[in-house]
């Protein structure tokens, strides 16, 4: 699956003698920045904490996924990835990957733009915060990001913000169960529309069209789903250097405290190295971005690097899941594909509750017949009868609900627990407000109404008391105009240090209820343009 990264693997992990830009992390944010800058002629070094995974093993990984009792496909867990939580338990390792490509290796691939209201929540509603940019500022970068990722979609969403051009690829057609939902939604006056997906509906950018394996999460064997490996490869072709198994321990600044001088990283041989550069970009994800800055404390920055505002680690947000499902007395053909083709933004801008709600019409519900067969204790005709009884009539809806920023939801360093390099592990304090729970209840009400109109017997509901995160970690290095209240400016450059940028969902002042990766990509491309101008 991955190079072992051990002593003797033959890889040179010593620092580059000259670097214009050092990027920490090779997920979508870091990969896009690295490629854009390398393509413009900059000397770029990327430091990645995890391994480089072997694409030729994706089919084998898929087979491992459907077998019972297999370990995590992406090697998460153990002292390297340890963490602690308080308040509502936050299962951090359930949906993150350390390695070249980051979380895009196992993401679901839905990519929609934030709505215009998401950038001005304080102005409109007196809630949350305003972004230092508005939708129009990010609009051209959204289009750029859609081209880079290869987004399949249709201009059929009446609630979406304005666009400047069609999607690069045509949308995936609605599934059979989408057509069942459509009949009930039409009777209820509820609009359905397509979902933009970062997977190829036709060959694009050297990657094949979707083959319909149905295991998009956790692994796409065909390569049709976008992963940041694509832009890592492009960055390397343009001259960038990527060092894997190189977890950055801290960033060091000069005597004045105005610029970062080096990223100190560890290698499997037990040594530490200092990579110097003219510019630095932190792109480690919503939790690790904050943790690295906190680990980089100094006499000048006793509360963590770039943290004179005290906002580093605070305002941690995620999206909450709301869902309901059951059975119909007819075939639903669920588990047909492993991604969502239809959704509803109709209730996103509802005045009550203010939190955004995005509804999803799931193409998968109930047990997979393959996985159920592998776990079964019966054989032959008995097993076949069991599968016929359990498979094919399930139907379900999902949804994402917005969580507004709260300074008490935060990422700090655990003073007692250490990782494999002796550093404090991240500690996540997370809780839900009653306003957020009200929004989840609202989502459940609409979901139940649709399922009941469909004639389904509702068997389960994920509501306010049972909800969990969508694993979209946001807000911990928020952007803003006031250095006393934010960590980075509108270009993602830190207020405190002139040569340090932070990119990714950690810079979001609010999170809306849209999957964040397209916004991550758009902001990263915008930051790369700003950074290039500074070189």
Coordinates of C-alpha atoms in Angstrom, one line a residue:
X1 CA 0.0 0.0 0.0
X2 CA 2.7 2.5 0.9
X3 CA 6.4 2.7 1.0
X4 CA 7.6 1.7 4.5
X5 CA 9.6 4.9 4.9
X6 CA 12.0 3.0 7.1
X7 CA 15.8 3.3 7.4
X8 CA 17.3 1.9 4.2
X9 CA 14.4 2.6 1.9
X10 CA 16.8 4.6 -0.3
X11 CA 15.0 7.9 -0.2
X12 CA 16.9 11.2 0.4
X13 CA 15.0 13.1 3.1
X14 CA 17.7 15.7 3.8
X15 CA 16.7 19.3 3.3
X16 CA 16.9 21.1 0.0
X17 CA 19.7 23.6 -0.2
X18 CA 17.5 26.3 -1.7
X19 CA 13.8 26.6 -1.5
X20 CA 11.5 29.5 -2.3
X21 CA 8.5 27.9 -0.6
X22 CA 8.2 25.1 2.0
X23 CA 4.7 23.6 2.1
X24 CA 3.7 21.5 5.1
X25 CA 1.2 18.9 4.1
X26 CA 0.2 17.4 0.7
X27 CA -3.6 17.2 1.0
X28 CA -5.8 19.2 -1.5
X29 CA -4.7 22.6 0.0
X30 CA -1.0 21.9 0.0
X31 CA -0.9 20.1 -3.3
X32 CA -2.7 22.8 -5.2
X33 CA -0.5 25.5 -3.7
X34 CA 2.7 23.5 -4.5
X35 CA 1.6 22.8 -8.1
X36 CA 0.6 26.4 -8.8
X37 CA 3.8 27.8 -7.4
X38 CA 6.1 25.2 -9.0
X39 CA 4.4 25.7 -12.3
X40 CA 5.2 29.4 -12.0
X41 CA 8.9 28.6 -11.6
X42 CA 9.3 28.6 -7.8
X43 CA 11.6 26.1 -6.0
X44 CA 9.1 24.2 -3.8
X45 CA 9.6 21.6 -1.1
X46 CA 6.7 19.7 0.3
X47 CA 7.0 18.0 3.7
X48 CA 4.5 15.3 4.3
X49 CA 4.1 13.5 7.7
X50 CA 2.8 10.3 6.2
X51 CA 3.7 7.9 3.4
X52 CA 3.1 7.9 -0.4
X53 CA 0.5 5.3 -1.1
X54 CA 0.9 3.0 -4.1
X55 CA -2.0 3.5 -6.6
X56 CA -1.4 0.1 -8.1
X57 CA -2.8 -1.4 -4.8
X58 CA -6.1 0.4 -4.9
X59 CA -8.0 -2.7 -6.2
X60 CA -6.4 -4.8 -3.5
X61 CA -7.4 -2.1 -0.9
X62 CA -11.0 -2.3 -2.1
X63 CA -10.9 -6.1 -1.6
X64 CA -9.5 -5.6 1.9
X65 CA -12.2 -3.1 2.7
X66 CA -15.0 -5.6 2.0
X67 CA -13.4 -8.4 4.0
X68 CA -14.4 -8.7 7.7
X69 CA -11.8 -7.8 10.3
X70 CA -9.3 -5.9 8.2
X71 CA -7.3 -3.0 9.6
X72 CA -7.7 0.6 8.5
X73 CA -6.7 0.9 4.8
X74 CA -4.8 4.1 5.3
X75 CA -2.8 3.2 8.4
X76 CA -4.3 5.7 10.9
X77 CA -3.9 5.0 14.6
X78 CA -1.3 4.5 17.2
X79 CA 1.0 7.0 19.0
X80 CA 1.6 9.0 15.8
X81 CA -2.1 9.8 15.5
X82 CA -3.1 9.9 19.2
X83 CA -5.5 12.6 20.5
X84 CA -7.8 13.3 23.4
X85 CA -11.3 14.9 23.6
X86 CA -13.6 16.6 26.0
X87 CA -17.3 17.4 25.9
X88 CA -19.1 15.5 23.1
X89 CA -16.6 12.8 22.0
X90 CA -14.9 13.7 18.7
X91 CA -13.6 10.6 16.8
X92 CA -10.8 12.4 15.0
X93 CA -9.1 9.4 13.4
X94 CA -12.4 8.0 11.9
X95 CA -11.9 10.1 8.8
X96 CA -8.5 11.5 8.3
X97 CA -5.4 10.3 6.4
X98 CA -1.8 11.2 6.9
X99 CA -0.1 10.7 3.6
X100 CA 0.4 12.1 0.1
X101 CA -3.1 13.1 -1.0
X102 CA -4.5 13.6 2.6
X103 CA -8.2 13.1 3.2
X104 CA -9.0 13.1 -0.5
X105 CA -7.7 9.5 -0.6
X106 CA -11.0 8.4 1.1
X107 CA -13.4 11.3 0.8
X108 CA -16.8 11.1 -0.7
X109 CA -16.1 13.7 -3.4
X110 CA -19.0 16.1 -3.1
X111 CA -18.0 19.7 -4.1
X112 CA -20.4 22.6 -3.9
X113 CA -19.8 26.3 -3.4
X114 CA -20.8 28.1 -0.2
X115 CA -23.8 30.3 -0.6
X116 CA -23.6 34.1 -0.5
X117 CA -25.1 34.3 3.0
X118 CA -22.3 32.1 4.4
X119 CA -19.8 35.0 3.9
X120 CA -21.8 37.5 5.9
X121 CA -23.6 35.7 8.7
X122 CA -22.9 38.5 11.2
X123 CA -24.1 41.3 8.9
X124 CA -27.3 39.4 7.9
X125 CA -28.2 37.7 11.1
X126 CA -26.0 39.0 13.9
X127 CA -24.6 35.5 14.3
X128 CA -21.2 33.9 13.9
X129 CA -18.8 36.1 11.9
X130 CA -18.3 37.8 8.6
X131 CA -15.6 36.6 6.2
X132 CA -13.1 39.4 5.1
X133 CA -14.1 38.4 1.5
X134 CA -17.5 37.9 -0.1
X135 CA -18.8 35.4 -2.6
X136 CA -17.9 37.6 -5.6
X137 CA -14.2 37.7 -4.4
X138 CA -14.0 33.9 -4.4
X139 CA -16.2 33.3 -7.4
X140 CA -13.5 33.2 -10.1
X141 CA -11.4 30.9 -7.8
X142 CA -14.3 28.6 -7.4
X143 CA -14.4 28.2 -11.2
X144 CA -10.6 27.7 -11.2
X145 CA -10.9 25.0 -8.5
X146 CA -13.7 23.2 -10.4
X147 CA -11.5 23.0 -13.5
X148 CA -8.5 21.7 -11.4
X149 CA -10.5 19.0 -9.6
X150 CA -12.6 18.1 -12.6
X151 CA -16.1 18.6 -11.3
X152 CA -19.1 16.9 -12.8
X153 CA -22.3 18.9 -12.4
X154 CA -25.4 20.6 -13.9
X155 CA -26.8 24.1 -13.7
X156 CA -30.1 22.9 -12.3
X157 CA -29.9 24.1 -8.7
X158 CA -32.2 27.2 -8.3
X159 CA -30.8 27.9 -4.8
X160 CA -27.1 27.9 -5.7
X161 CA -25.1 31.1 -5.9
X162 CA -24.5 32.6 -9.4
X163 CA -22.1 30.9 -11.7
X164 CA -19.9 32.2 -14.6
X165 CA -19.7 29.1 -16.7
X166 CA -21.0 25.4 -16.9
X167 CA -19.2 22.7 -14.9
X168 CA -16.2 21.1 -16.6
X169 CA -18.0 17.7 -16.8
X170 CA -21.6 16.7 -17.3
X171 CA -23.5 15.6 -14.1
X172 CA -24.0 12.0 -13.2
X173 CA -27.6 10.9 -14.0
X174 CA -30.0 10.4 -11.1
X175 CA -30.1 7.0 -9.5
X176 CA -33.2 4.7 -9.4
X177 CA -33.9 5.7 -5.8
X178 CA -33.6 9.4 -6.8
X179 CA -36.5 8.8 -9.1
X180 CA -38.5 7.4 -6.2
X181 CA -37.7 10.4 -4.0
X182 CA -38.6 12.7 -6.9
X183 CA -42.2 11.6 -7.0
X184 CA -42.7 12.2 -3.3
X185 CA -40.8 15.5 -3.3
X186 CA -42.9 16.8 -6.2
X187 CA -46.1 16.1 -4.3
X188 CA -44.7 18.0 -1.3
X189 CA -43.3 20.9 -3.3
X190 CA -39.7 20.1 -2.4
X191 CA -37.1 20.7 -5.1
X192 CA -34.4 18.1 -6.0
X193 CA -31.3 18.9 -8.0
X194 CA -28.0 17.3 -9.0
X195 CA -24.9 17.1 -6.8
X196 CA -21.5 18.4 -8.1
X197 CA -19.0 15.6 -7.8
X198 CA -15.2 15.6 -8.1
X199 CA -15.2 12.4 -10.0
X200 CA -15.1 11.9 -13.7
X201 CA -18.4 11.3 -15.6
X202 CA -16.1 11.0 -18.6
X203 CA -12.3 10.8 -19.0
X204 CA -10.6 14.0 -17.7
X205 CA -7.1 15.2 -16.9
X206 CA -5.6 11.8 -17.5
X207 CA -8.0 10.0 -15.3
X208 CA -10.7 7.5 -16.4
X209 CA -14.4 7.8 -16.2
X210 CA -16.1 6.4 -13.1
X211 CA -16.3 2.6 -13.3
X212 CA -19.1 2.3 -10.7
X213 CA -17.2 0.2 -8.1
X214 CA -19.3 1.7 -5.4
X215 CA -16.6 1.9 -2.8
X216 CA -15.7 5.6 -3.3
X217 CA -15.4 5.9 0.5
X218 CA -12.9 4.6 1.6
X219 CA -11.1 3.8 -1.7
X220 CA -11.6 4.4 -5.4
X221 CA -9.9 1.6 -7.4
X222 CA -10.3 3.3 -10.8
X223 CA -8.8 6.7 -10.1
X224 CA -12.0 8.5 -11.4
X225 CA -12.5 10.2 -8.1
X226 CA -10.1 13.2 -7.6
X227 CA -7.4 12.9 -5.1
X228 CA -4.7 15.4 -4.3
X229 CA -2.1 12.9 -5.6
X230 CA -2.9 14.4 -9.0
X231 CA -1.6 17.8 -8.1
X232 CA 1.3 16.4 -6.2
X233 CA 2.4 14.6 -9.4
X234 CA 1.9 17.8 -11.4
X235 CA 3.9 19.7 -8.8
X236 CA 6.8 17.2 -9.1
X237 CA 6.7 17.3 -12.9
X238 CA 7.0 21.1 -12.6
X239 CA 10.1 20.7 -10.3
X240 CA 8.8 20.5 -6.8
X241 CA 10.3 18.1 -4.3
X242 CA 8.1 16.0 -2.0
X243 CA 9.6 14.4 1.1
X244 CA 7.3 11.8 2.7
X245 CA 7.6 10.4 6.3
X246 CA 8.7 13.9 7.3
X247 CA 6.4 15.1 10.1
X248 CA 7.2 18.7 11.0
X249 CA 7.8 19.2 14.7
X250 CA 7.8 23.0 14.8
X251 CA 8.4 26.2 12.9
X252 CA 11.2 28.4 13.9
X253 CA 11.3 32.2 13.4
X254 CA 14.1 34.8 13.3
X255 CA 15.2 37.0 16.2
X256 CA 12.7 39.7 15.3
X257 CA 9.8 37.2 15.3
X258 CA 8.6 38.7 12.0
X259 CA 9.5 35.8 9.6
X260 CA 9.7 32.1 9.8
X261 CA 13.2 30.8 9.1
X262 CA 12.8 27.0 9.1
X263 CA 10.5 24.0 9.4
X264 CA 12.1 21.4 11.7
X265 CA 11.1 17.9 10.6
X266 CA 11.8 14.3 11.7
X267 CA 12.8 11.4 9.5
X268 CA 12.5 7.6 10.1
X269 CA 16.3 7.4 10.9
X270 CA 15.7 9.3 14.1
X271 CA 17.2 12.6 12.9
X272 CA 15.8 16.1 12.8
X273 CA 16.4 18.4 9.9
X274 CA 15.8 22.1 9.3
X275 CA 14.3 23.1 5.9
X276 CA 14.8 26.8 5.3
X277 CA 12.8 28.8 2.7
X278 CA 11.7 32.3 1.8
X279 CA 8.0 31.5 2.3
X280 CA 6.2 28.9 4.3
X281 CA 2.7 27.4 3.9
X282 CA 1.0 25.4 6.6
X283 CA -1.5 23.0 5.0
X284 CA -2.0 20.2 7.5
X285 CA -5.8 20.2 8.0
X286 CA -8.2 21.8 10.5
X287 CA -6.7 20.2 13.6
X288 CA -3.0 19.8 12.7
X289 CA -2.7 23.4 11.4
X290 CA -3.6 24.7 14.8
X291 CA -1.5 22.1 16.6
X292 CA 1.7 22.9 14.6
X293 CA 1.3 26.6 15.4
X294 CA 0.8 25.8 19.1
X295 CA 3.8 23.5 19.1
X296 CA 5.9 26.3 17.7
X297 CA 5.8 28.5 20.8
X298 CA 8.7 30.7 21.6
X299 CA 9.6 33.6 23.9
X300 CA 8.1 36.0 21.3
X301 CA 5.0 33.8 20.9
X302 CA 4.5 32.1 24.2
X303 CA 0.9 31.0 23.3
X304 CA 1.9 29.6 19.9
X305 CA 3.3 30.9 16.7
X306 CA 1.1 33.5 14.9
X307 CA -1.2 33.6 18.0
X308 CA -1.1 37.1 19.3
X309 CA -4.9 37.1 18.8
X310 CA -5.4 34.0 21.0
X311 CA -7.6 32.6 18.2
X312 CA -5.3 29.7 17.2
X313 CA -7.2 26.5 18.0
X314 CA -10.4 28.3 18.9
X315 CA -13.7 28.4 16.9
X316 CA -13.4 24.7 16.0
X317 CA -16.4 23.7 13.9
X318 CA -17.8 20.7 12.0
X319 CA -20.9 19.8 10.1
X320 CA -23.5 17.6 11.9
X321 CA -25.2 14.7 10.3
X322 CA -28.9 14.3 10.3
X323 CA -30.6 11.3 8.7
X324 CA -33.5 8.9 8.5
X325 CA -34.2 5.7 6.7
X326 CA -36.4 2.6 6.4
X327 CA -38.0 0.3 3.9
X328 CA -40.3 0.3 1.0
X329 CA -42.5 -2.5 -0.4
X330 CA -40.7 -2.3 -3.7
X331 CA -37.1 -2.5 -5.0
X332 CA -35.1 0.6 -4.3
X333 CA -31.8 -0.6 -5.9
X334 CA -29.8 1.0 -3.1
X335 CA -26.0 0.4 -2.8
X336 CA -25.9 0.9 -6.5
X337 CA -23.2 3.5 -6.4
X338 CA -21.1 4.8 -3.5
X339 CA -21.9 8.5 -3.9
X340 CA -24.8 10.9 -3.9
X341 CA -26.3 12.2 -7.1
X342 CA -29.3 14.3 -5.8
X343 CA -29.7 16.8 -3.0
X344 CA -31.8 19.7 -1.9
X345 CA -30.7 23.3 -0.9
X346 CA -34.3 24.5 -0.5
X347 CA -34.0 24.8 3.3
X348 CA -30.5 26.1 3.4
X349 CA -31.4 29.8 3.7
X350 CA -34.5 29.3 5.9
X351 CA -34.8 32.1 8.5
X352 CA -35.7 29.7 11.2
X353 CA -33.4 28.0 12.2
X354 CA -30.6 30.2 10.8
X355 CA -28.1 27.4 10.6
X356 CA -27.9 26.0 7.1
X357 CA -29.4 22.6 6.3
X358 CA -28.4 20.6 3.2
X359 CA -30.5 17.5 2.5
X360 CA -29.1 14.5 0.6
X361 CA -31.0 11.6 -1.1
X362 CA -28.7 8.7 -0.4
X363 CA -27.9 6.1 -3.1
X364 CA -26.9 3.6 -0.4
X365 CA -28.9 2.3 2.6
X366 CA -29.0 -1.0 4.5
X367 CA -26.2 -3.6 4.4
X368 CA -24.1 -4.3 1.4
X369 CA -25.0 -7.8 0.1
X370 CA -21.3 -8.5 -0.4
X371 CA -20.2 -7.5 3.1
X372 CA -23.3 -9.2 4.6
X373 CA -22.5 -12.4 2.8
X374 CA -18.9 -12.3 4.0
X375 CA -20.0 -11.8 7.6
X376 CA -22.8 -14.4 7.5
X377 CA -22.8 -17.6 9.4
X378 CA -25.0 -19.4 6.9
X379 CA -24.4 -20.8 3.4
X380 CA -26.2 -21.8 0.2
X381 CA -29.9 -21.4 -0.1
X382 CA -30.3 -20.2 3.5
X383 CA -27.8 -17.4 2.9
X384 CA -29.5 -16.5 -0.4
X385 CA -32.9 -16.2 1.3
X386 CA -31.3 -14.1 4.0
X387 CA -29.8 -11.7 1.4
X388 CA -33.1 -11.5 -0.5
X389 CA -34.9 -10.5 2.7
X390 CA -32.4 -7.9 3.8
X391 CA -31.2 -6.3 0.6
X392 CA -33.0 -4.2 -2.0
X393 CA -35.8 -2.4 -0.2
X394 CA -33.9 0.0 2.0
X395 CA -34.1 3.7 1.4
X396 CA -32.6 6.7 3.3
X397 CA -31.9 10.4 3.4
X398 CA -28.9 12.2 4.9
X399 CA -28.0 15.8 5.5
X400 CA -25.5 18.3 6.8
X401 CA -26.3 20.9 9.4
X402 CA -24.2 24.0 10.1
X403 CA -22.4 24.6 13.4
X404 CA -21.8 28.3 14.2
X405 CA -18.3 29.2 15.6
X406 CA -17.9 29.1 19.4
X407 CA -14.6 30.2 21.0
X408 CA -15.0 27.4 23.6
X409 CA -15.0 24.7 20.9
X410 CA -11.3 24.5 20.4
X411 CA -8.1 22.5 19.7
X412 CA -5.4 22.7 22.4
X413 CA -2.3 20.6 23.4
X414 CA -2.8 17.8 25.9
X415 CA -0.3 18.5 28.7
X416 CA 0.0 14.8 29.6
X417 CA -0.3 12.6 26.5
X418 CA 2.6 12.5 23.9
X419 CA 2.9 11.3 20.4
X420 CA 5.7 9.1 18.9
X421 CA 8.0 12.1 18.8
X422 CA 7.3 13.2 22.3
X423 CA 5.0 16.1 21.4
X424 CA 1.7 16.9 23.1
X425 CA -1.2 15.4 21.2
X426 CA -4.1 17.5 20.1
X427 CA -7.0 17.9 22.6
X428 CA -10.4 18.6 21.1
X429 CA -13.1 20.4 23.2
X430 CA -16.4 20.1 21.3
X431 CA -20.0 20.6 22.1
X432 CA -23.3 21.4 20.3
X433 CA -25.6 24.4 21.0
X434 CA -29.3 24.1 21.3
X435 CA -29.6 26.2 18.1
X436 CA -27.6 23.5 16.2
X437 CA -29.8 20.8 17.7
X438 CA -32.9 22.7 16.6
X439 CA -31.6 22.7 13.0
X440 CA -31.0 19.0 13.2
X441 CA -34.6 18.5 14.3
X442 CA -35.8 20.6 11.4
X443 CA -33.8 18.4 9.0
X444 CA -35.3 15.3 10.5
X445 CA -38.8 16.8 10.1
X446 CA -38.4 17.3 6.4
X447 CA -36.7 13.9 6.0
X448 CA -39.6 12.1 7.8
X449 CA -42.2 14.0 5.7
X450 CA -40.5 12.8 2.5
X451 CA -40.1 9.2 3.6
X452 CA -43.7 9.1 4.8
X453 CA -45.0 10.6 1.6
X454 CA -43.0 7.9 -0.2
X455 CA -44.8 5.2 1.9
X456 CA -41.6 4.0 3.7
X457 CA -41.7 2.5 7.1
X458 CA -39.1 4.6 9.0
X459 CA -36.8 2.3 11.0
X460 CA -34.1 4.7 12.1
X461 CA -33.3 8.4 12.7
X462 CA -30.1 10.2 13.4
X463 CA -31.3 13.2 15.3
X464 CA -30.0 15.7 17.9
X465 CA -29.3 13.1 20.5
X466 CA -27.4 10.7 18.2
X467 CA -25.8 13.0 15.7
X468 CA -22.1 12.9 14.8
X469 CA -19.6 15.0 12.8
X470 CA -19.1 14.9 9.1
X471 CA -15.3 15.2 9.8
X472 CA -15.0 18.6 8.2
X473 CA -12.7 20.3 10.8
X474 CA -12.9 24.1 10.3
X475 CA -12.2 27.4 12.0
X476 CA -9.1 26.9 14.1
X477 CA -7.0 29.6 12.3
X478 CA -9.8 31.9 11.2
X479 CA -9.3 34.7 8.6
X480 CA -10.3 38.3 9.3
X481 CA -9.3 41.9 9.0
X482 CA -8.6 42.5 12.7
X483 CA -5.3 41.0 13.9
X484 CA -6.7 41.0 17.5
X485 CA -9.5 38.6 16.5
X486 CA -8.1 36.5 13.7
X487 CA -5.0 34.5 12.6
X488 CA -4.7 35.2 8.9
X489 CA -5.8 37.9 6.5
X490 CA -8.0 37.6 3.4
X491 CA -5.2 36.1 1.4
X492 CA -4.4 33.5 4.2
X493 CA -1.2 35.2 5.2
X494 CA -0.7 35.3 9.0
X495 CA -1.1 38.7 10.6
X496 CA 2.0 38.1 12.8
X497 CA 4.6 36.8 10.3
X498 CA 5.0 38.2 6.8
X499 CA 6.2 35.0 5.2
X500 CA 3.8 32.5 6.7
X501 CA 0.5 31.4 5.1
X502 CA -2.1 29.0 6.5
X503 CA -4.4 27.3 4.0
X504 CA -7.3 24.8 4.4
X505 CA -10.6 24.7 6.2
X506 CA -9.0 26.0 9.4
X507 CA -9.2 29.5 8.0
X508 CA -13.0 29.4 7.6
X509 CA -14.7 32.0 9.9
X510 CA -18.0 30.1 9.4
X511 CA -18.6 26.7 7.9
X512 CA -22.1 26.9 6.3
X513 CA -23.5 23.4 5.6
X514 CA -21.7 22.7 2.3
X515 CA -18.9 20.1 2.0
X516 CA -15.8 22.2 2.4
X517 CA -13.2 20.9 -0.1
X518 CA -14.2 23.1 -3.1
X519 CA -13.9 26.2 -0.9
X520 CA -10.5 24.8 0.5
X521 CA -9.3 24.5 -3.1
X522 CA -10.6 28.0 -4.2
X523 CA -9.0 29.7 -1.2
X524 CA -5.7 27.8 -1.7
X525 CA -5.5 28.8 -5.4
X526 CA -6.3 32.4 -4.3
X527 CA -3.6 32.2 -1.6
X528 CA -1.1 30.8 -4.1
X529 CA -1.7 33.8 -6.4
X530 CA -1.0 36.1 -3.5
X531 CA 2.1 34.2 -2.4
X532 CA 3.5 34.2 -6.0
X533 CA 3.2 38.0 -6.1
X534 CA 5.3 38.2 -3.0
X535 CA 8.2 36.2 -4.3

